[in-house]
XYZ file of C-alpha atoms in Angstrom:
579
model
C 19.854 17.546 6.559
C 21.618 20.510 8.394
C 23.589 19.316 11.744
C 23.552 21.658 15.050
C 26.370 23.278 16.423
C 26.934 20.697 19.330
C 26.591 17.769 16.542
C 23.211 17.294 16.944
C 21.244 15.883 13.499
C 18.582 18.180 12.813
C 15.227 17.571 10.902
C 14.980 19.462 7.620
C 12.466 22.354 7.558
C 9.868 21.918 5.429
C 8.788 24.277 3.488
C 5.405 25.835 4.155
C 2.010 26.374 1.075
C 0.747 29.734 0.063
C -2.275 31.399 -2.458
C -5.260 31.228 -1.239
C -4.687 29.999 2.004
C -4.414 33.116 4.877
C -7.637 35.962 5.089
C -5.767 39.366 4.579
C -8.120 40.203 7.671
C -8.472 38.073 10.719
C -11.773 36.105 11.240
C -13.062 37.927 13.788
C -13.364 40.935 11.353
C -13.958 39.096 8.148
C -16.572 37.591 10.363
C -18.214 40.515 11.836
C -19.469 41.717 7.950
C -20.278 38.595 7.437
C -23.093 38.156 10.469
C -24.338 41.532 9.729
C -25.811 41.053 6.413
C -29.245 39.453 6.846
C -29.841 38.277 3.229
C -26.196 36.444 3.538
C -27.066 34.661 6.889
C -30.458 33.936 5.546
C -29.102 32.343 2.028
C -26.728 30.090 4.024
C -28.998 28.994 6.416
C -31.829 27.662 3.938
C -29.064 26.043 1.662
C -27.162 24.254 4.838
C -30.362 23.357 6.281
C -31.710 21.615 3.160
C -28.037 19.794 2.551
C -27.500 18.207 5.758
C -31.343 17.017 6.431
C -30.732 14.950 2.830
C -27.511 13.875 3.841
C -28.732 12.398 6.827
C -31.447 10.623 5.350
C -29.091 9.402 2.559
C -26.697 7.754 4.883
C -29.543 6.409 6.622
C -30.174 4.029 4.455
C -26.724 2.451 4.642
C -26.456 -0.062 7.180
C -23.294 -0.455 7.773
C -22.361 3.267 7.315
C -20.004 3.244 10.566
C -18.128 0.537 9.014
C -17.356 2.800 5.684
C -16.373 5.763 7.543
C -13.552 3.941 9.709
C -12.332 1.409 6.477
C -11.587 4.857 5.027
C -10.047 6.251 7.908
C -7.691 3.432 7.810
C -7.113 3.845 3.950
C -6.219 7.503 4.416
C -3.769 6.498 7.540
C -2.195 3.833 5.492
C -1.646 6.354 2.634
C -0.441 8.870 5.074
C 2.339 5.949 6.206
C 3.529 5.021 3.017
C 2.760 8.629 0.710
C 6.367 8.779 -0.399
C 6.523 5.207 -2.619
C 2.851 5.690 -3.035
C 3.845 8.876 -4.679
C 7.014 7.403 -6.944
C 4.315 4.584 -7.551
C 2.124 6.340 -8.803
C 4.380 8.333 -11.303
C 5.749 5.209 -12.468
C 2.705 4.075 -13.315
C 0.849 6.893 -14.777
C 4.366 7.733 -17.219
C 4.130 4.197 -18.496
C 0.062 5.099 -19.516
C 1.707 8.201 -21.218
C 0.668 11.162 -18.941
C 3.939 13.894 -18.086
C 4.532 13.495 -14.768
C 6.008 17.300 -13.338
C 6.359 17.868 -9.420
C 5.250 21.296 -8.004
C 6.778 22.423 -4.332
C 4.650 25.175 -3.682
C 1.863 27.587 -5.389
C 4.405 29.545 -7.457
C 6.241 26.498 -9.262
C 2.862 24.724 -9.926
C 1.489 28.110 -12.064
C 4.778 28.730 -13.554
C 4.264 24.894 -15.076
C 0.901 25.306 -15.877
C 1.587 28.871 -17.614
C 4.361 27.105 -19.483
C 2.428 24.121 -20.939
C -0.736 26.012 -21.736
C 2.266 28.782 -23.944
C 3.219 25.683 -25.739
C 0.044 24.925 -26.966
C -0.238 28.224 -28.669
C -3.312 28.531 -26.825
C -4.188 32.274 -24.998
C -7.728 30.418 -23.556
C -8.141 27.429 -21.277
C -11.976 25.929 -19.832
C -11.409 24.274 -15.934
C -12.961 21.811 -14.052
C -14.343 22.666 -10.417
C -11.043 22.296 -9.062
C -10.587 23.646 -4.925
C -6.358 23.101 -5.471
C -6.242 25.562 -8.878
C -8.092 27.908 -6.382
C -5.893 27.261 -4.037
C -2.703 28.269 -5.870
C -4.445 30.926 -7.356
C -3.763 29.782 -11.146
C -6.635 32.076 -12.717
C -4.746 35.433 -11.603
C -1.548 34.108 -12.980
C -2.746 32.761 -16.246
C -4.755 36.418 -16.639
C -1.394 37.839 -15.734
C 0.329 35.219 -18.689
C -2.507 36.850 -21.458
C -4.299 33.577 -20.842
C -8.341 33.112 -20.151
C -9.490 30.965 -17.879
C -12.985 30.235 -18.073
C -14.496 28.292 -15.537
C -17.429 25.673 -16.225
C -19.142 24.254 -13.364
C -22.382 26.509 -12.605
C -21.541 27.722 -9.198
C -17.916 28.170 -9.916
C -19.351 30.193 -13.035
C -21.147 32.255 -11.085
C -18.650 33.223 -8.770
C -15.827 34.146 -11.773
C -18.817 36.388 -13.604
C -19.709 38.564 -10.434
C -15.649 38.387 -9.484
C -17.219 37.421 -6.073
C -15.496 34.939 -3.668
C -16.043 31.061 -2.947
C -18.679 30.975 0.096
C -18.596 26.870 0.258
C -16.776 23.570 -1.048
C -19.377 22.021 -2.636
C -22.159 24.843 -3.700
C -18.895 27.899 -4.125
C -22.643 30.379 -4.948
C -23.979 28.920 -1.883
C -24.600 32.776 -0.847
C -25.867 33.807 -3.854
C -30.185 33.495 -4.250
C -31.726 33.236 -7.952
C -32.457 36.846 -8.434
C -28.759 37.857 -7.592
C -27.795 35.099 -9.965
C -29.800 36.628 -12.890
C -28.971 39.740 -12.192
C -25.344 38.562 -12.629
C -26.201 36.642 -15.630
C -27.892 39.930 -17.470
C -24.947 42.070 -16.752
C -21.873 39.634 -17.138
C -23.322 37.219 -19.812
C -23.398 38.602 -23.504
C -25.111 35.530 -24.662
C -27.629 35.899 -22.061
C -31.431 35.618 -23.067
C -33.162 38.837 -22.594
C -36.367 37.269 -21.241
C -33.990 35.816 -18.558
C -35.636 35.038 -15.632
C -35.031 33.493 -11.863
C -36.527 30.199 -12.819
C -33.594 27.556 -11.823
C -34.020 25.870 -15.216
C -33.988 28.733 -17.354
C -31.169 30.282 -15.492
C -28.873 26.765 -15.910
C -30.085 26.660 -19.628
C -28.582 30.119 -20.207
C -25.653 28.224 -18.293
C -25.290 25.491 -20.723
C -25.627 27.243 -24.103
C -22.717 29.636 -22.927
C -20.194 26.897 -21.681
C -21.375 24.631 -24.558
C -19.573 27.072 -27.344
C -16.535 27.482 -24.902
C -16.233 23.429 -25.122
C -16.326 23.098 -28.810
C -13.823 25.988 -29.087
C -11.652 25.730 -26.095
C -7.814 22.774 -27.063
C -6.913 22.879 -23.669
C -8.496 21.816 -20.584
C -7.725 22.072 -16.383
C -8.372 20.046 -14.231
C -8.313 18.705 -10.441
C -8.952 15.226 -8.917
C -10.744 13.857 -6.650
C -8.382 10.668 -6.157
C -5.248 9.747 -7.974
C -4.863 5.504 -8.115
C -1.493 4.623 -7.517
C -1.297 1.395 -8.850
C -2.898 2.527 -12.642
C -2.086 5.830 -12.496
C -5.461 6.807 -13.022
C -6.687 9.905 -11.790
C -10.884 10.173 -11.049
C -12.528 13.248 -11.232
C -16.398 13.143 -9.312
C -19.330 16.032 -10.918
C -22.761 16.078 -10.646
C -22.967 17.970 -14.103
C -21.438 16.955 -16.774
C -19.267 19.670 -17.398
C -16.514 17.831 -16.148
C -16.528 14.928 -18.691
C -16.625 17.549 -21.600
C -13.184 18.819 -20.299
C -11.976 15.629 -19.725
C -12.319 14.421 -23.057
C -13.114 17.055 -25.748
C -9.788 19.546 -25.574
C -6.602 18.159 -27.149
C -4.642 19.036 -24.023
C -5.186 17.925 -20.348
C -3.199 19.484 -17.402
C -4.870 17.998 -14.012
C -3.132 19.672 -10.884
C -3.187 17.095 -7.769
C -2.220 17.883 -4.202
C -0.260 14.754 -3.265
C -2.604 13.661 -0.309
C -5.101 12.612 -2.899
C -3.379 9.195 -3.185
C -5.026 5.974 -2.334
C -3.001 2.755 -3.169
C -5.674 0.854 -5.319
C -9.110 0.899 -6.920
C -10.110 -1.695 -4.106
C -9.339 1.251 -1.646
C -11.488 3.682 -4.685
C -14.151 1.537 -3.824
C -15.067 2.868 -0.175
C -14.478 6.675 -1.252
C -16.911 6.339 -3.900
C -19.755 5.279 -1.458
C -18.890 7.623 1.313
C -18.458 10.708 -1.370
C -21.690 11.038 -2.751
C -23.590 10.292 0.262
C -22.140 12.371 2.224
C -21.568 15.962 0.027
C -25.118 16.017 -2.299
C -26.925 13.126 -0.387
C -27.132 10.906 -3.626
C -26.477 7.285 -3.711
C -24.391 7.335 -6.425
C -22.453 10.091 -8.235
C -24.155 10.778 -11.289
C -20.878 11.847 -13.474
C -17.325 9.816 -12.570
C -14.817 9.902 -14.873
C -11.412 8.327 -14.568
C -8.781 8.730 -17.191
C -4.870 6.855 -17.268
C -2.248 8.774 -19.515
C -3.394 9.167 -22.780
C -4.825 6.988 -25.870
C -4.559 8.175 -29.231
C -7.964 8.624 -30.895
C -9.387 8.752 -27.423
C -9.803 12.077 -25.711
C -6.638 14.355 -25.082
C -3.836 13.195 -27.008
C -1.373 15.397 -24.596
C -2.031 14.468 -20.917
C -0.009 16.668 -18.085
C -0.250 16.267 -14.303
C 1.164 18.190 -11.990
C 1.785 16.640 -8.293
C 1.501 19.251 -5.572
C 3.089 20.189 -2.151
C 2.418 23.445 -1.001
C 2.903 22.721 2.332
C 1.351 19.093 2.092
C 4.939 17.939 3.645
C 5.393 19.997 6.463
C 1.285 19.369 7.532
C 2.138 15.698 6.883
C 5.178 16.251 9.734
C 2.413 16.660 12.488
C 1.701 13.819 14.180
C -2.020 15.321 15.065
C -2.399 17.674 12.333
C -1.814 15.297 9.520
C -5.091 13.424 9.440
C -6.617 16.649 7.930
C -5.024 15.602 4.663
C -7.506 12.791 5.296
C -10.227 15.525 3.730
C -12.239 13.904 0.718
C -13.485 17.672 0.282
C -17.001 16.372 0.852
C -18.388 19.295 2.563
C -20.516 17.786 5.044
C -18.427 20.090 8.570
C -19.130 23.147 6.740
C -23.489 22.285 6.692
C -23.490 21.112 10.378
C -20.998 23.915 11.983
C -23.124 27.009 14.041
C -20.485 28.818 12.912
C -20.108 28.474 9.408
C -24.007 29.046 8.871
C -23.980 32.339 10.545
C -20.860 33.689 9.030
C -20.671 31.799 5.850
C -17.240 30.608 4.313
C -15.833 34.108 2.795
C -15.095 35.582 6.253
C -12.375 32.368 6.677
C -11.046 34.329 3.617
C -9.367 31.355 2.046
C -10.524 28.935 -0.622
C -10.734 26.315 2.169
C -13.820 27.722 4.713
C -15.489 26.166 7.507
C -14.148 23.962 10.262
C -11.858 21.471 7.521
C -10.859 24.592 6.340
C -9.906 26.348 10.016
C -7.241 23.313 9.995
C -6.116 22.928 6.976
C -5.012 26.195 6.202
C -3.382 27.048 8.905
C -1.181 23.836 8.553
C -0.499 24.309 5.118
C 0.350 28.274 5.738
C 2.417 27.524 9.046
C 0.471 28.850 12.070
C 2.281 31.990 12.409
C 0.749 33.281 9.347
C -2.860 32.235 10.450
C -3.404 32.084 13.899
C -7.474 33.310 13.892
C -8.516 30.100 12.298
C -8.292 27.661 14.809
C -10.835 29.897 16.961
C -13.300 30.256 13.967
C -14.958 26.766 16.097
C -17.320 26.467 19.052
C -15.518 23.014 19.816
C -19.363 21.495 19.617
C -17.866 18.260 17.588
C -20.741 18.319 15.058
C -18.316 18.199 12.442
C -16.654 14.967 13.484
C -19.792 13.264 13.588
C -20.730 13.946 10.126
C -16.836 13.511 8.876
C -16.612 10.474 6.298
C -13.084 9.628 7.068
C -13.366 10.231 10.995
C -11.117 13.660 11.268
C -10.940 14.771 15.099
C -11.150 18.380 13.954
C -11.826 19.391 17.375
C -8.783 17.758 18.264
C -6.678 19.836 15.730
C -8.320 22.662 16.475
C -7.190 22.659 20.047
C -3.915 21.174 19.316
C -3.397 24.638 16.363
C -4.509 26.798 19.230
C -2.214 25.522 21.810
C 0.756 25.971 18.445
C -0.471 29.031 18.241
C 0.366 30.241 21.808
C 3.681 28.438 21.631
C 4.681 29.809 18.581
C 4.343 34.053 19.785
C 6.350 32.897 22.210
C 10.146 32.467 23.676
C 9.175 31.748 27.307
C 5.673 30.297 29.368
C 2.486 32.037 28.704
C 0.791 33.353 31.933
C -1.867 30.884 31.131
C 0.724 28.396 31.309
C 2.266 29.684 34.358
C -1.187 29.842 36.409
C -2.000 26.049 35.168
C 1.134 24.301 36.549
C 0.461 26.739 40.015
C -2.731 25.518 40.192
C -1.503 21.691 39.622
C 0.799 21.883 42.702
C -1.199 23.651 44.821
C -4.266 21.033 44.289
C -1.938 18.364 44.249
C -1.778 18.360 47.896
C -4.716 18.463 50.484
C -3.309 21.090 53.364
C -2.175 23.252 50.199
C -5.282 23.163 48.483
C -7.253 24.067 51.704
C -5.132 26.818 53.062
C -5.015 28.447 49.601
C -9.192 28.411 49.982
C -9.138 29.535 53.222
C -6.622 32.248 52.108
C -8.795 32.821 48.807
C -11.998 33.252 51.172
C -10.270 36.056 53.527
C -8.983 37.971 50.795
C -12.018 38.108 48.879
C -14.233 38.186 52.070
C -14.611 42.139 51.661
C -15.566 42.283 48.314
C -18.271 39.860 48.915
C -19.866 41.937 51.476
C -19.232 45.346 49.079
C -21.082 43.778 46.207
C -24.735 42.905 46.020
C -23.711 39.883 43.410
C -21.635 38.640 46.157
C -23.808 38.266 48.965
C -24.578 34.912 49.972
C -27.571 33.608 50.447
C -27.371 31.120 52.995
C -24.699 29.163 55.062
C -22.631 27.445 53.202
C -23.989 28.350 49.923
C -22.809 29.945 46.837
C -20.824 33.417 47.535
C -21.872 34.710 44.473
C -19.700 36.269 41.228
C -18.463 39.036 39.849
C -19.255 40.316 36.631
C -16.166 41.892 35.879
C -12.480 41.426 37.224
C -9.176 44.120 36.788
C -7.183 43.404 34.489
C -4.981 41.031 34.302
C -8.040 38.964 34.851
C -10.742 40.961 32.684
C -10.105 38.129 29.608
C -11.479 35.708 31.917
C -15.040 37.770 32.460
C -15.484 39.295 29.181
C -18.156 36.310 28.739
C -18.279 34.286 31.726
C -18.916 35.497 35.523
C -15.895 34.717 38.179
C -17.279 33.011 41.349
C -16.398 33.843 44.620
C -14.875 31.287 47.177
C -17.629 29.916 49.402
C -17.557 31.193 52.737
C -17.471 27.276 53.738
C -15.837 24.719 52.464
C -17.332 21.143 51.639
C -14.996 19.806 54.381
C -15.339 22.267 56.272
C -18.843 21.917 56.858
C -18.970 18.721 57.231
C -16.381 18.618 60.028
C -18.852 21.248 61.877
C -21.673 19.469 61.300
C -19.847 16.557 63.379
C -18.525 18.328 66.114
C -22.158 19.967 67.187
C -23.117 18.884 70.778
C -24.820 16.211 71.402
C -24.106 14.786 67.529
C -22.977 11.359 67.216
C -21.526 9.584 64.050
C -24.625 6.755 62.487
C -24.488 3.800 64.730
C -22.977 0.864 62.690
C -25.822 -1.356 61.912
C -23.856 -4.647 62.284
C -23.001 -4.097 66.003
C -26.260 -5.290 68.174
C -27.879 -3.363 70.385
C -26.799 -3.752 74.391
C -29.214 -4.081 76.913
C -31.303 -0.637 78.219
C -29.695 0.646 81.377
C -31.586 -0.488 84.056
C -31.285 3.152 86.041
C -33.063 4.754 83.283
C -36.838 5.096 84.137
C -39.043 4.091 81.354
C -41.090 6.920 80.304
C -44.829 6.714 79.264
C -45.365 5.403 75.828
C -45.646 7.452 73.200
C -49.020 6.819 71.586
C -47.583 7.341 68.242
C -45.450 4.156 68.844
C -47.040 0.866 68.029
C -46.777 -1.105 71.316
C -44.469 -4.282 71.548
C -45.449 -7.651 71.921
C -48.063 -8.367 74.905
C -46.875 -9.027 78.150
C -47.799 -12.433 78.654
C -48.921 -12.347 81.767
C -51.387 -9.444 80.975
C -54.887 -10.774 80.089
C -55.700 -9.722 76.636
C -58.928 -6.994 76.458
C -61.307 -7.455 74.082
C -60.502 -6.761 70.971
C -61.095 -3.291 69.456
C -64.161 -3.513 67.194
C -62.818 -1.161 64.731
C -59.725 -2.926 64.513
C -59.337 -5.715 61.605
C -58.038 -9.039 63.565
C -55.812 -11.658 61.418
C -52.052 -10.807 59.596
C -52.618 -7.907 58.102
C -53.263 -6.220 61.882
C -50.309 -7.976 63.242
C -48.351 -6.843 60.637
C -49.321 -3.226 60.744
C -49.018 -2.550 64.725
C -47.256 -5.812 66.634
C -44.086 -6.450 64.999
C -40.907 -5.647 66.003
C -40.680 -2.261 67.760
C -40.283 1.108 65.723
C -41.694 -0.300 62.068
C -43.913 -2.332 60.619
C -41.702 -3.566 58.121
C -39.455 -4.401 60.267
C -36.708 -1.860 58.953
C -35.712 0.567 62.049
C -36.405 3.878 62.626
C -35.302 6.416 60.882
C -32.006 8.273 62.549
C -31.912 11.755 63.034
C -29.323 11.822 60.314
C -31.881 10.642 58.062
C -34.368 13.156 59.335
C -32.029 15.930 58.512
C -31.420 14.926 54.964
């Protein structure tokens, strides 16, 4: 805790994540590649497309779906309350099980750990689970740089390590890739690859499994990430669809699982919800077909050496943000990045960190700091897609907006322009003789260039006064995709005022004050013969009836009731008439 010059307690500074966090180009040009390549746009498209119509159907089926997504909402708030003594819990527990508990602060610690227990082993080779936070710290570069292999073993992540390529998604990381790209990356990167390979799906992961399957047997230590660390057991739960992550988890003689610390939840009554929104919501399957959950270590029962390393990396200081935290809320399920327009036209290497689409345009910034990742935020058209599909209820429009506005404040010592023009505006609409002399003001100035321009010339009184395509600059940012309209040459109030002052114009009489009696000086006038006459005088004899004229109610109703309408509402006013 540091303390102010005037005595003032301030809050510490936390410290901020790095690796594979900040694009070393911004978005807009990372993204610009990206929506140029047709066969890229084309591969994303198909895959998202396929994901999100199963995933829709799968949580479909569950009727009280809703309910699931805010219980774990509340779990992940709760955990975000209390992540401190969830944390010291959970070491506690997992110690007494007989894991080594070691605590990284940021990317650089965690490897230098890692580096160090895999040395120990004697080991120059290590096999890895699919694990987003090991890409995140970048621990492949600095085991390669430490003499040691790293050889990954889910399919996808495979794929991506063979061609040296980058992660395009969080859930399919070769989402960009089609099968012929894949073999040909299999024929030129794969020794033990078949040489009647072909682009046949199962003969492709069959070439898969035969390679990883000698690294397993071979291979004493293993990697790992998790899915959810229980604080209670100190367990740790790892969720695959392949099987590649239980051979790690129980074949090598050495475990190291690196955990970011927002993968806490208190119990395996919390576990519970996570495992039925998981599934559903990343591969559109009921139930997750591998789950494997392992507490410190047994002896005679998979690795005898069990190490886990706890995580920061700027966990703290995006914890600190009373808006941005709930994006630690992320269960890494994947489901933003297959609904977001912009994600399937750019796919997830132009974010150009290891966390793409719109969880990943607020997470990294937060766990970077702002200042070193201010395109992001913008990498979102704001639809809200991806908070309708979010398991755990993230507002990431919310954060998005709220990183923006960080942004702005953070280039800054003084109020933008924006800013500046916003609270003007506030005052001067605040206040109903302000507000219409700056219109009328508004309206004089820009009179002339309404008349110069063809866009600008109106089109009837009281109408639109047109736009302008383009505006000088200060102004240009505001028309480089939107028109500016001109002030009307009338205002609403304005016209209406006129409209009430014409000659002859009178305001609607009040229809609860009766009618007075007609002034006897007026003449009567001949009737109109489109008026239905009034009652009979009674002391006119009646005529004979008109033959073509139906007697009984229906006539009377029709032409004698009271004068003006037949259903006895009256006349219509010219006010009426002129609407």
């Amino acid at each position: 805790m540091s303390v102010a010059p005037q005595g003032r307690r301030l809050l510490p500074v936390l410290p901020h994540g790095s690796g594979h966090l900040a694009p070393p180009q911004p978005f807009p040009q990372r993204a610009r590649a990206a929506v140029a390549d047709p066969q890229l746009r084309a591969n994303i498209r198909r895959a998202t497309r396929t994901i999100r119509d199963k995933r829709a159907a799968a949580v479909s089926e569950v009727d009280d779906w809703e309910q699931l997504r805010e219980a774990g909402r509340t779990i992940k708030r709760r955990v975000a309350r209390h992540l401190p003594e969830l944390l010291e819990r959970f070491e506690r527990a997992a110690t007494a099980a007989g894991a080594t508990v070691h605590w990284a602060r940021d990317a650089a610690e965690a490897n230098r750990i890692v580096t160090d227990l895999v040395r120990a082993t004697g080991s120059d080779e290590v096999v890895k689970v699919k694990s987003m936070v090991t890409q995140e710290i970048e621990l492949n570069d600095a085991l390669a740089r430490a003499g040691i292999t790293a050889s990954e073993t889910d399919l996808a992540e495979l794929i991506v390590q063979l061609d040296d390529g980058e992660q395009s998604h969080i859930l399919v990381p070769a989402i960009h890739y089609n099968r012929a790209e894949i073999r040909e990356i299999f024929r030129r990167e794969m020794a033990d690859a078949p040489a009647d390979l072909t682009d046949d799906p199962a003969v492709l992961a069959e070439a898969a499994r035969r390679h990883l399957r000698r690294k397993f047997l071979s291979t004493r230590v293993a990697i790992s990430g998790a899915n959810f660390a229980v604080a209670d057991t100190g367990s740790l739960v790892v969720l695959e669809s392949e099987g590649n992550g239980r051979m790690c988890l129980t074949l090598p003689e050495t475990l190291i699982s690196v955990v970011g610390i927002e993968k806490l939840v208190p119990s395996f009554a919390d576990l519970e919800v996570f495992l039925q929104l998981l599934p559903r919501s990343s591969t559109a399957e009921r139930m997750n077909p591998y789950t494997s959950v392992w507490t410190g270590s047994v002896p005679g029962d998979g690795p005898s050496d069990v190490h886990i390393v706890l995580l920061d990396n700027g966990r703290s200081a995006t914890l600190a943000d009373t808006v941005g935290r709930q994006a630690l809320a992320c269960i890494r399920c994947s489901a933003c990045l297959n609904v977001c327009p912009v994600y399937e036209r750019t796919g997830g290497i132009a974010y150009g960190s290891v966390y793409p689409g719109p969880i990943g345009a607020i997470i990294s910034p937060q766990l970077t700091g702002i200042a070193a990742n201010k395109s992001l935020p913008y990498a979102s058209s704001l639809c809200g897609a991806c908070y309708e599909v979010c398991p755990v209820k993230i507002d990431i429009p919310e954060v998005l907006v709220h990183l923006r506005q960080s942004g702005v404040d953070g280039a800054r010592d003084r109020p933008s322009a924006e800013r500046t023009a916003m609270r003007t505006l506030s005052w001067v609409m605040s206040d109903q003789r302000r507000y219409e002399n700056a219109l009328r003001a508004a309206r004089i100035s820009t009179g002339p260039v309404a008349a110069l321009t063809g866009r600008g010339r109106r089109r009837r009184p009281g109408g639109p006064a047109g736009s302008l395509a383009h505006l000088p600059w200060p102004l240009s940012a505001w028309t480089t995709s939107r028109d500016a309209p001109l002030p009307a040459r009338q205002s609403f109030r304005d016209w209406w005022r006129a409209r009430d002052d014409r000659p002859g114009r009178s305001a609607a009489p009040d229809p609860g004050t009766p009618a007075g009696p007609p002034d006897p000086g007026t003449p009567a006038g001949p009737p109109d013969p489109g008026t239905p006459a009034g009652p009979p005088d009674p002391g006119t004899p009646a005529g004979p009836p008109d033959p073509g004229t139906p007697a009984g109610p229906a006539a009377l109703g029709s032409s004698a009731g009271p004068a003006g309408s037949g259903s006895g509402r009256p006349a219509p006013s010219e006010e009426h008439a002129d609407e």
